[in-house]
Short mmCIF file of C-alpha atoms and ligand atoms in Angstrom, two decimals:
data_model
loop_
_atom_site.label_atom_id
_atom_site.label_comp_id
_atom_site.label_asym_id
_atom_site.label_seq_id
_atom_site.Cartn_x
_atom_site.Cartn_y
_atom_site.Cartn_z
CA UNK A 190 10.72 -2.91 8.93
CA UNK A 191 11.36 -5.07 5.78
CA UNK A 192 9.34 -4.67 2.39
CA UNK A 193 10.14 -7.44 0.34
CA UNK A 194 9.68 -6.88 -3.31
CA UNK A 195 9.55 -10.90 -5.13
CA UNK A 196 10.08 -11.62 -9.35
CA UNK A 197 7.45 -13.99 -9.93
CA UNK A 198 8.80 -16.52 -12.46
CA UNK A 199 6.64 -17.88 -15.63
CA UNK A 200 6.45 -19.27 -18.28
CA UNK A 201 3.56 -19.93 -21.29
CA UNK A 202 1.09 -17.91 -18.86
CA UNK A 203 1.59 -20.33 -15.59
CA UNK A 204 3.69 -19.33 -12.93
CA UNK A 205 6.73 -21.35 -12.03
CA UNK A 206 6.54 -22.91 -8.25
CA UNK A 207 10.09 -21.60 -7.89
CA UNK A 208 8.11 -18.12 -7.35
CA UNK A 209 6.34 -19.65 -4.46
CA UNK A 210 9.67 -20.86 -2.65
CA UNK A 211 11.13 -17.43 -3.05
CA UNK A 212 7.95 -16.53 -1.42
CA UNK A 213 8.34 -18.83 2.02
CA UNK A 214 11.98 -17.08 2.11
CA UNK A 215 10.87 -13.78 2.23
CA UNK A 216 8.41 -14.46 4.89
CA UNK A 217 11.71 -15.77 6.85
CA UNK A 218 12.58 -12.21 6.96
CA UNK A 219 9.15 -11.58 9.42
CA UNK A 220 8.72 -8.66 6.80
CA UNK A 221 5.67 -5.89 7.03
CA UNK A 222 4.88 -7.19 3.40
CA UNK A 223 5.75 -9.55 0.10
CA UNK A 224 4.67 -7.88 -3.10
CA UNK A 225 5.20 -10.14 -5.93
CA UNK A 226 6.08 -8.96 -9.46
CA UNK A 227 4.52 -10.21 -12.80
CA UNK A 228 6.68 -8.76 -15.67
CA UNK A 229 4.60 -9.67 -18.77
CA UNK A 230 2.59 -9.64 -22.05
CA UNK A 231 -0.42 -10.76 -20.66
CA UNK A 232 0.18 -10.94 -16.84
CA UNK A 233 -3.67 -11.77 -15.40
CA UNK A 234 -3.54 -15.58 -15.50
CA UNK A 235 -0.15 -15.48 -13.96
CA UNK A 236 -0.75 -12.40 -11.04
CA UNK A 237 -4.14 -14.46 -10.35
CA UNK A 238 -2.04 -17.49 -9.27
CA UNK A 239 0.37 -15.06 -7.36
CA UNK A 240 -2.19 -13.60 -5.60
CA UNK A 241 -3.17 -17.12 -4.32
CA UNK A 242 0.26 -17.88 -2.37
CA UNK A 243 -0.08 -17.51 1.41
CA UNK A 244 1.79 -14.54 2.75
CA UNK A 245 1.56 -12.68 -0.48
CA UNK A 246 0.66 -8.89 0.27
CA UNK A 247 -0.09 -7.63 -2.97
CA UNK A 248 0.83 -8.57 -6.70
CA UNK A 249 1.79 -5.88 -8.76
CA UNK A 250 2.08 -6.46 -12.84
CA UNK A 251 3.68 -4.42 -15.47
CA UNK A 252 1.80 -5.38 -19.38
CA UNK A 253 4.51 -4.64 -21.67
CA UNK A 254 4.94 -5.93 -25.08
CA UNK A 255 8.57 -5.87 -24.69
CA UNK A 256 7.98 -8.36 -21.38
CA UNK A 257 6.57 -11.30 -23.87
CA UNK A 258 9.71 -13.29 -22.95
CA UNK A 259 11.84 -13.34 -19.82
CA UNK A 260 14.95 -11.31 -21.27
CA UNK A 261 17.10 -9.89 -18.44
CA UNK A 262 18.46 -7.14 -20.17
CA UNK A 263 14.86 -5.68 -20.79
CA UNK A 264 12.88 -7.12 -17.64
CA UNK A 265 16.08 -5.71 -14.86
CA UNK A 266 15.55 -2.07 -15.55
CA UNK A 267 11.91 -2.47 -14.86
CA UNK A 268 12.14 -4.52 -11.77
CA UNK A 269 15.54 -1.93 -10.58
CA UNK A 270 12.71 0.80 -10.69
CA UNK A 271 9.73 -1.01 -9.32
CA UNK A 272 12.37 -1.73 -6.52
CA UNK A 273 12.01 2.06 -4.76
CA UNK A 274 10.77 1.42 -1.50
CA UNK A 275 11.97 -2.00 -0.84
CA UNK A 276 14.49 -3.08 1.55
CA UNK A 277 15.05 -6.64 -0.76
CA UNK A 278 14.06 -8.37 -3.85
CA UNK A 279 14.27 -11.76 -4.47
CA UNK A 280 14.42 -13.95 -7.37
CA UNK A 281 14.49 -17.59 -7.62
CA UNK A 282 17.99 -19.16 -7.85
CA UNK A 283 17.00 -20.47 -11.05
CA UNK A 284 18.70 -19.87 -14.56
CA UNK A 285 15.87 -17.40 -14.96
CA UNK A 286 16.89 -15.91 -10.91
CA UNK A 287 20.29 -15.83 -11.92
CA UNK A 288 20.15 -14.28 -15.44
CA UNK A 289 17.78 -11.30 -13.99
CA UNK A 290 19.32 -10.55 -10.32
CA UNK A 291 22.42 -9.61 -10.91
CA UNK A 292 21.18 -7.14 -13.70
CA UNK A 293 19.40 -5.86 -10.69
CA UNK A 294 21.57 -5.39 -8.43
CA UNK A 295 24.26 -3.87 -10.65
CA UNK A 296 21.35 -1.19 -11.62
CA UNK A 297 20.89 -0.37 -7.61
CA UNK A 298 24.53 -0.61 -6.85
CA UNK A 299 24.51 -3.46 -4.75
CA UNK A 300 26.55 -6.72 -4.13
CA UNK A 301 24.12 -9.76 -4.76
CA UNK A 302 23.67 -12.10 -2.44
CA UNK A 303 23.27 -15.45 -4.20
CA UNK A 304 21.75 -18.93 -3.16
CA UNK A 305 19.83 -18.00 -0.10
CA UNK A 306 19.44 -21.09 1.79
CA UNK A 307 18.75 -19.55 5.61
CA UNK A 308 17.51 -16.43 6.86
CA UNK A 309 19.76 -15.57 9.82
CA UNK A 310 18.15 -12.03 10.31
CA UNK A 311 16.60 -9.36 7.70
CA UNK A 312 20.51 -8.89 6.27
CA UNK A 313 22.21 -11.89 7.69
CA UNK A 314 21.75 -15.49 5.20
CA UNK A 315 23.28 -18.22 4.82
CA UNK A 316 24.83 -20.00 1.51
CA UNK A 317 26.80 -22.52 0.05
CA UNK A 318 30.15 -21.94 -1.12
CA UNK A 319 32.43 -23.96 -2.52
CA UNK A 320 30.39 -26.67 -4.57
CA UNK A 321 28.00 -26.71 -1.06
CA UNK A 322 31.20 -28.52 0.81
CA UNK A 323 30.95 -25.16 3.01
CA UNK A 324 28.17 -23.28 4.30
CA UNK A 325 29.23 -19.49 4.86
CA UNK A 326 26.77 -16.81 7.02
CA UNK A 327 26.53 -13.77 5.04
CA UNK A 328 25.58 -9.90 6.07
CA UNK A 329 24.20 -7.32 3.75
CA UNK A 330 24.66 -3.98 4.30
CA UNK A 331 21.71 -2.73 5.87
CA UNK A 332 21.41 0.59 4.61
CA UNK A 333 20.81 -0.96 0.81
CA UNK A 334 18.55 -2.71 -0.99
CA UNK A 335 19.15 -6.52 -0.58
CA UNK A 336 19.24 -8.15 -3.73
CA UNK A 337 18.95 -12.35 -3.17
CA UNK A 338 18.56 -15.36 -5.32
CA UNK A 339 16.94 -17.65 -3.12
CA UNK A 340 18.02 -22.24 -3.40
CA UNK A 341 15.18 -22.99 -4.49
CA UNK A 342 16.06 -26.50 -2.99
CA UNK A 343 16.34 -25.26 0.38
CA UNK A 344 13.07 -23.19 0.80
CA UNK A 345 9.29 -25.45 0.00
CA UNK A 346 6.87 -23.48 -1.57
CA UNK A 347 4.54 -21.49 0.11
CA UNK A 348 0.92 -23.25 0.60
CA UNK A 349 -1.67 -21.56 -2.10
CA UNK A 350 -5.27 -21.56 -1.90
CA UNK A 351 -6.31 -19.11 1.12
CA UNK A 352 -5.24 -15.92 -0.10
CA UNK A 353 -6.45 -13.68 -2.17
CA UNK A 354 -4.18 -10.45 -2.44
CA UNK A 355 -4.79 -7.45 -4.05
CA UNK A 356 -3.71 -7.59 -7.88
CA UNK A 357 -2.72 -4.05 -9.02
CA UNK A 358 -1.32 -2.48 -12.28
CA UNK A 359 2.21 -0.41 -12.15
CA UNK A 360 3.22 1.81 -14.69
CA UNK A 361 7.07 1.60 -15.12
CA UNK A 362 8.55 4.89 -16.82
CA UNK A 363 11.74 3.04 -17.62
CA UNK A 364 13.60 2.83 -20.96
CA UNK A 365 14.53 -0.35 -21.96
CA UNK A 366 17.34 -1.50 -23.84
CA UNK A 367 17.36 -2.39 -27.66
CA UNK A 368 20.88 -3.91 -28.05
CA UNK A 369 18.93 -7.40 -26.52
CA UNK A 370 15.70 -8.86 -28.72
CA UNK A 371 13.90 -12.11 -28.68
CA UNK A 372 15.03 -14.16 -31.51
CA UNK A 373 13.80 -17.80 -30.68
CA UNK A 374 13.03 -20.41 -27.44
CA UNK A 375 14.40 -23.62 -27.72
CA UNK A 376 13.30 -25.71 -25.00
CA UNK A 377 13.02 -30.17 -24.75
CA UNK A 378 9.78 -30.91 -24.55
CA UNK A 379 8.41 -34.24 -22.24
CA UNK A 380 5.71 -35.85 -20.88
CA UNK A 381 7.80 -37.00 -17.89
CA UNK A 382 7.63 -35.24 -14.72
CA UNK A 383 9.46 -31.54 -14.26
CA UNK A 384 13.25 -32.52 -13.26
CA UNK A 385 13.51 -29.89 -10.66
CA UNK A 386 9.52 -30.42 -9.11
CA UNK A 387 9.62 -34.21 -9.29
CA UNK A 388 9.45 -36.57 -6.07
CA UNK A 389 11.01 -38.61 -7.76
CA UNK A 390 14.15 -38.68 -9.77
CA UNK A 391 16.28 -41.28 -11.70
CA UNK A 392 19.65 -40.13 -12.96
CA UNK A 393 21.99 -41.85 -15.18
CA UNK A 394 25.85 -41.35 -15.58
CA UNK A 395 28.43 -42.18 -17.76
CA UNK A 396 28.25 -45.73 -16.88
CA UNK A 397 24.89 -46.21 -18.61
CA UNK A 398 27.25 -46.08 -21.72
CA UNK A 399 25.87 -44.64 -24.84
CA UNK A 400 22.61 -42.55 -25.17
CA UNK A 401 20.80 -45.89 -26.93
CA UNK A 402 21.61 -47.15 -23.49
CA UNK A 403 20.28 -44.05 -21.80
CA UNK A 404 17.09 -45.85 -23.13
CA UNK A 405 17.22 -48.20 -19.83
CA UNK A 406 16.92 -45.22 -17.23
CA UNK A 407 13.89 -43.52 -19.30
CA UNK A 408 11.96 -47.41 -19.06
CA UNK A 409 13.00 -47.35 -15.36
CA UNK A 410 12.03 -44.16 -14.50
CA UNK A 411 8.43 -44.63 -16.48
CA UNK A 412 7.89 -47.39 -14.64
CA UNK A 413 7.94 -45.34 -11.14
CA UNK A 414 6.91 -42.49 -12.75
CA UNK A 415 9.97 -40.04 -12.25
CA UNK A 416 11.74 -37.46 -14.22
CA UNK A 417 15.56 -38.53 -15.57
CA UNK A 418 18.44 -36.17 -14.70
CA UNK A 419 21.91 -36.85 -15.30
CA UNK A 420 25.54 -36.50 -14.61
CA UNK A 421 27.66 -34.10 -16.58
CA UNK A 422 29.95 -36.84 -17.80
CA UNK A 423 26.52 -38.42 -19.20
CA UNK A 424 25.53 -34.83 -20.86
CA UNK A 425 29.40 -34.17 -22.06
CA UNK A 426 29.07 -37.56 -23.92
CA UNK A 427 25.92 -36.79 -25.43
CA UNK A 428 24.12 -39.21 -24.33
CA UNK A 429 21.24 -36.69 -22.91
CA UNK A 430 20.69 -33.20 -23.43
CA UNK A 431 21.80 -30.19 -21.27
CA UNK A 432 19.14 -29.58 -19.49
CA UNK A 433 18.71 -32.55 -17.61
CA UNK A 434 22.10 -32.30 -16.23
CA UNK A 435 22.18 -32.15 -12.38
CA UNK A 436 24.94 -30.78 -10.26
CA UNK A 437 26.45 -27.67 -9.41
CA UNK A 438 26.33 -26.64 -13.31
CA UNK A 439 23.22 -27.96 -13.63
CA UNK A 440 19.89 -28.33 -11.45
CA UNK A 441 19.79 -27.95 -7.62
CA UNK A 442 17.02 -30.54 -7.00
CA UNK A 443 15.24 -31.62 -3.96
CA UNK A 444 13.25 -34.81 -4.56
CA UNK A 445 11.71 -37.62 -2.08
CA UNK A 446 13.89 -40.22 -3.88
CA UNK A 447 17.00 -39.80 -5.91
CA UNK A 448 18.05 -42.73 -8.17
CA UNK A 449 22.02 -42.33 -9.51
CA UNK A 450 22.74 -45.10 -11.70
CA UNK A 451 26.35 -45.70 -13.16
CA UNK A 452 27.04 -42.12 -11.36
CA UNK A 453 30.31 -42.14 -9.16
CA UNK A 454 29.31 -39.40 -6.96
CA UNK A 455 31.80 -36.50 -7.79
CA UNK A 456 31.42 -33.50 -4.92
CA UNK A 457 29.88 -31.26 -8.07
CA UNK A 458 27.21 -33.87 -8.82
CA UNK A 459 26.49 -34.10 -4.96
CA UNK A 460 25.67 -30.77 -4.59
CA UNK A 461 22.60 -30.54 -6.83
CA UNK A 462 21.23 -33.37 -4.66
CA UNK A 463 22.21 -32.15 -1.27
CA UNK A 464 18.58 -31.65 -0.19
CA UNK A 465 17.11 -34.81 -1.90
CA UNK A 466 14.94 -37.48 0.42
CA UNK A 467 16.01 -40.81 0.24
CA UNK A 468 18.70 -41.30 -1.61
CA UNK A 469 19.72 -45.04 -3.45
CA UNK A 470 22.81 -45.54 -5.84
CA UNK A 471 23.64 -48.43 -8.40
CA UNK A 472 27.37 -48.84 -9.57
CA UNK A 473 29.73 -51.88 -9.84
CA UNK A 474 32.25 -50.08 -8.45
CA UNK A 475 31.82 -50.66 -4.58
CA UNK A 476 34.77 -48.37 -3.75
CA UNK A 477 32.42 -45.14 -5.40
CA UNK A 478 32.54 -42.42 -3.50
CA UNK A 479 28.63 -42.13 -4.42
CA UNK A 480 28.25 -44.71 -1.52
CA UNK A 481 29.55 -42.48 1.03
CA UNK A 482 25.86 -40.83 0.92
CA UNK A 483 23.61 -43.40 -0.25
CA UNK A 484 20.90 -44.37 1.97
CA UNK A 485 20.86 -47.71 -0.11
CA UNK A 486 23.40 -49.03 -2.27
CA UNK A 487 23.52 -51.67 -4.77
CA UNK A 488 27.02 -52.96 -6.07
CA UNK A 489 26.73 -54.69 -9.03
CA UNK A 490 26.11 -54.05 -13.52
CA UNK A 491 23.06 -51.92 -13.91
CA UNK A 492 22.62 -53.25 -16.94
CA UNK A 493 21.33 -56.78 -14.62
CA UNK A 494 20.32 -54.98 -11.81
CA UNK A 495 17.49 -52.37 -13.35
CA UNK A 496 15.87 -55.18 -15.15
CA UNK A 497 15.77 -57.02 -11.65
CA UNK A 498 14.49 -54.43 -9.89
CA UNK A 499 11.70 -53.55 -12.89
CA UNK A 500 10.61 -57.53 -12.34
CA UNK A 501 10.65 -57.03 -8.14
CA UNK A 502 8.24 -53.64 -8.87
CA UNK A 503 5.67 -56.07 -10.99
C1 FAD B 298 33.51 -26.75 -12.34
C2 FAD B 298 32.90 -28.11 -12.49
C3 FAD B 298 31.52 -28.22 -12.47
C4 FAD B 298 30.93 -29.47 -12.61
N1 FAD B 298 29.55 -29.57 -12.57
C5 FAD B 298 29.00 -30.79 -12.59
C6 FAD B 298 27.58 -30.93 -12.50
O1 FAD B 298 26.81 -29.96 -12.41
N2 FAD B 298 27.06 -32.19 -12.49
C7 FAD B 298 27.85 -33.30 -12.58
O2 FAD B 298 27.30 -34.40 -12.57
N3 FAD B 298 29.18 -33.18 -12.71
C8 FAD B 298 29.77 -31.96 -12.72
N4 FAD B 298 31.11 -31.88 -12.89
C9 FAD B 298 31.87 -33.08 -13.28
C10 FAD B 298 32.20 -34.01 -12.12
O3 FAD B 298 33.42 -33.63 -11.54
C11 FAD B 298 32.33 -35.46 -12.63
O4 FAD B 298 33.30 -35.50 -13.65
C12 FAD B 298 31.03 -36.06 -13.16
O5 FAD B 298 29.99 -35.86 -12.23
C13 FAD B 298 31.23 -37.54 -13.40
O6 FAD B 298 30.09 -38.10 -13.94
P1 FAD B 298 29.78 -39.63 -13.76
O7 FAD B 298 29.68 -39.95 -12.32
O8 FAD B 298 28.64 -39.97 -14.62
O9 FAD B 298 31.06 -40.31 -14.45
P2 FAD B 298 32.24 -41.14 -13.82
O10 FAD B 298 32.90 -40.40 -12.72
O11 FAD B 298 33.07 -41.62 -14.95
O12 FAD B 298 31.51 -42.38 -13.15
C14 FAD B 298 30.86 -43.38 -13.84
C15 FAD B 298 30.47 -44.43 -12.82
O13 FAD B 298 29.73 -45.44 -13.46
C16 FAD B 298 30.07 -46.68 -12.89
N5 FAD B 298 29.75 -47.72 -13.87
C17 FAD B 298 30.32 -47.94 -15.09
N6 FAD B 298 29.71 -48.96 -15.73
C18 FAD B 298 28.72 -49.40 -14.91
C19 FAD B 298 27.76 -50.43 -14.99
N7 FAD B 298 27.66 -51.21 -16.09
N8 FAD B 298 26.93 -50.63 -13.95
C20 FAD B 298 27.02 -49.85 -12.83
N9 FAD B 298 27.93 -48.86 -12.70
C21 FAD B 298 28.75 -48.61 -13.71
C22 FAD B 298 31.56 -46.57 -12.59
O14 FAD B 298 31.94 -47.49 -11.57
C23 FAD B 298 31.68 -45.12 -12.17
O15 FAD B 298 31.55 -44.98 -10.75
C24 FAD B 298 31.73 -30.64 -12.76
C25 FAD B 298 33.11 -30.51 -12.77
C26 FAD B 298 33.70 -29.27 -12.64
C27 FAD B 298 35.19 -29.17 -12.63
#
């Protein structure tokens, strides 16, 4: 029978919802239980939340100073240790998933298996290769310890509320590295909706021009109240940070609506949006491959058609 050990994933004391997804793909496995992890300074605030998430068995936390910030190098040798006893661990497939996991599973000997998008059977899952043009089923040997990042896109989060596991404390006899410290976190800061937890998304590309342009898809998305991602052509150019690049280098996301405006719809910008709702495209260029997906399409300069569309919304 399965025991599924899961990282929990935080950040400023509040857990990340990407811990909860991980969470409704280990229950996929029909396991006897899902532990979840809190590596951190001050883990109550975060295990409490844990310990809400339906399915959740227990939530086990390790206080260390040295776990103040999510360094991979210092949190993987706790988590490969805290691992004894489970047949998997999982970790969100995000940057914080795949900066951890591997460290992981390189400390237990194992071959990762990344992107989780199905659970076939307790070893067997499917993921996407090849920018996501291919889907490939994937068996773990069975006499290991699985070690998964789990598409985060592919999996919703687990409904929290009813439970209330058992929160207990480990004590992790593991020596940690020095060679890695904390220096400094950079991170944007906005008041817009969470790119990869909106419903709602507006993304602009290389078409919007400039990043004084870029100005155009921030009023837009205001005015339906959705987070902006863009296009790595759009993020090469500078006219928008890094992070709010979407794609297969950048964010898998999975919202109701996805907006792409001046975006041509290149196979590694269509597979951060494979699992998105509805999805609408603006670009003069009628031929755009972009198209091919749309749900609705409007040909024509987005630099006339956004302000239309602003009037139509009132
Ligand atoms: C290994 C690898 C990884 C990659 N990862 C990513 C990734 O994560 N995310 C990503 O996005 N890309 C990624 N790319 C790049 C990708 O191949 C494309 O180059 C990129 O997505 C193109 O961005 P774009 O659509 O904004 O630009 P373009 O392809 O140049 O398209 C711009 C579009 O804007 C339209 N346009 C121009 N002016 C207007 C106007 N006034 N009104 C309306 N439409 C207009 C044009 O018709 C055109 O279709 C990756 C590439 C590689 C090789």
């Amino acid at each position: 029978m399965s025991k599924i050990l899961v990282i929990a994933e935080h950040l400023g004391g509040k857990l990340n919802p990407s811990t909860a997804r991980a969470v409704s793909a280990a229950a996929a496995v029909k396991p006897e239980a899902i532990d979840v992890l809190v590596l951190a300074d001050a883990p109550d605030a975060i295990a409490a939340e844990a310990a809400k998430i339906d399915g959740v068995s227990r939530v086990l936390t390790v206080t260390r100073a040295e776990n103040a910030h999510p360094l991979a190098a210092v949190l993987a040798p706790q988590i490969a240790k805290a691992a004894t006893g489970y047949s998997h661990v999982f970790a969100p497939s995000t940057t914080f998933g795949k900066d951890v996991a591997p460290r992981v599973a390189a400390l237990l000997g194992v071959a990762q298996v990344s992107d989780v998008m199905s659970v076939e059977a307790a070893h067997t899952f499917k993921r996407p290769i090849y920018a996501g043009n291919a889907i490939i089923t994937v068996e773990a040997d069975a006499n290991h310890t699985v070690v998964a990042t789990i598409r985060t896109a592919s999996w919703p989060a687990a409904a929290s509320g009813a439970n209330s596991a058992p929160i207990e404390a480990l004590t992790i006899d593991a020596a940690l590295p020095t060679h890695t410290r904390f220096i400094e976190l950079k991170q944007g800061s906005s008041d817009r909706p969470d790119l990869q937890s909106a419903s709602k998304v507006v993304s602009g590309g290389r078409g919007v021009g400039s990043k004084e342009n870029f100005d155009i898809i921030y009023k837009f998305a205001d005015k339906i109240g959705a987070a902006v991602g863009a296009s790595r052509a759009a993020v090469d150019a500078g006219y928008v940070p890094n992070e709010m690049q979407v794609g297969q280098t950048g964010k898998i996301i999975a919202p109701e609506l996805y907006m792409a405006i001046g975006i041509s719809g290149a196979i590694q910008h269509l597979t951060g949006i494979k699992d998105a709702g509805t999805i609408v495209a603006i670009n003069k260029d009628g031929e755009a491959p972009i198209f091919e997906i749309a749900d609705f399409g409007l040909v024509g300069d987005l630099f006339k058609l956004i302000p239309e569309l602003e009037q139509a919304l009132g």
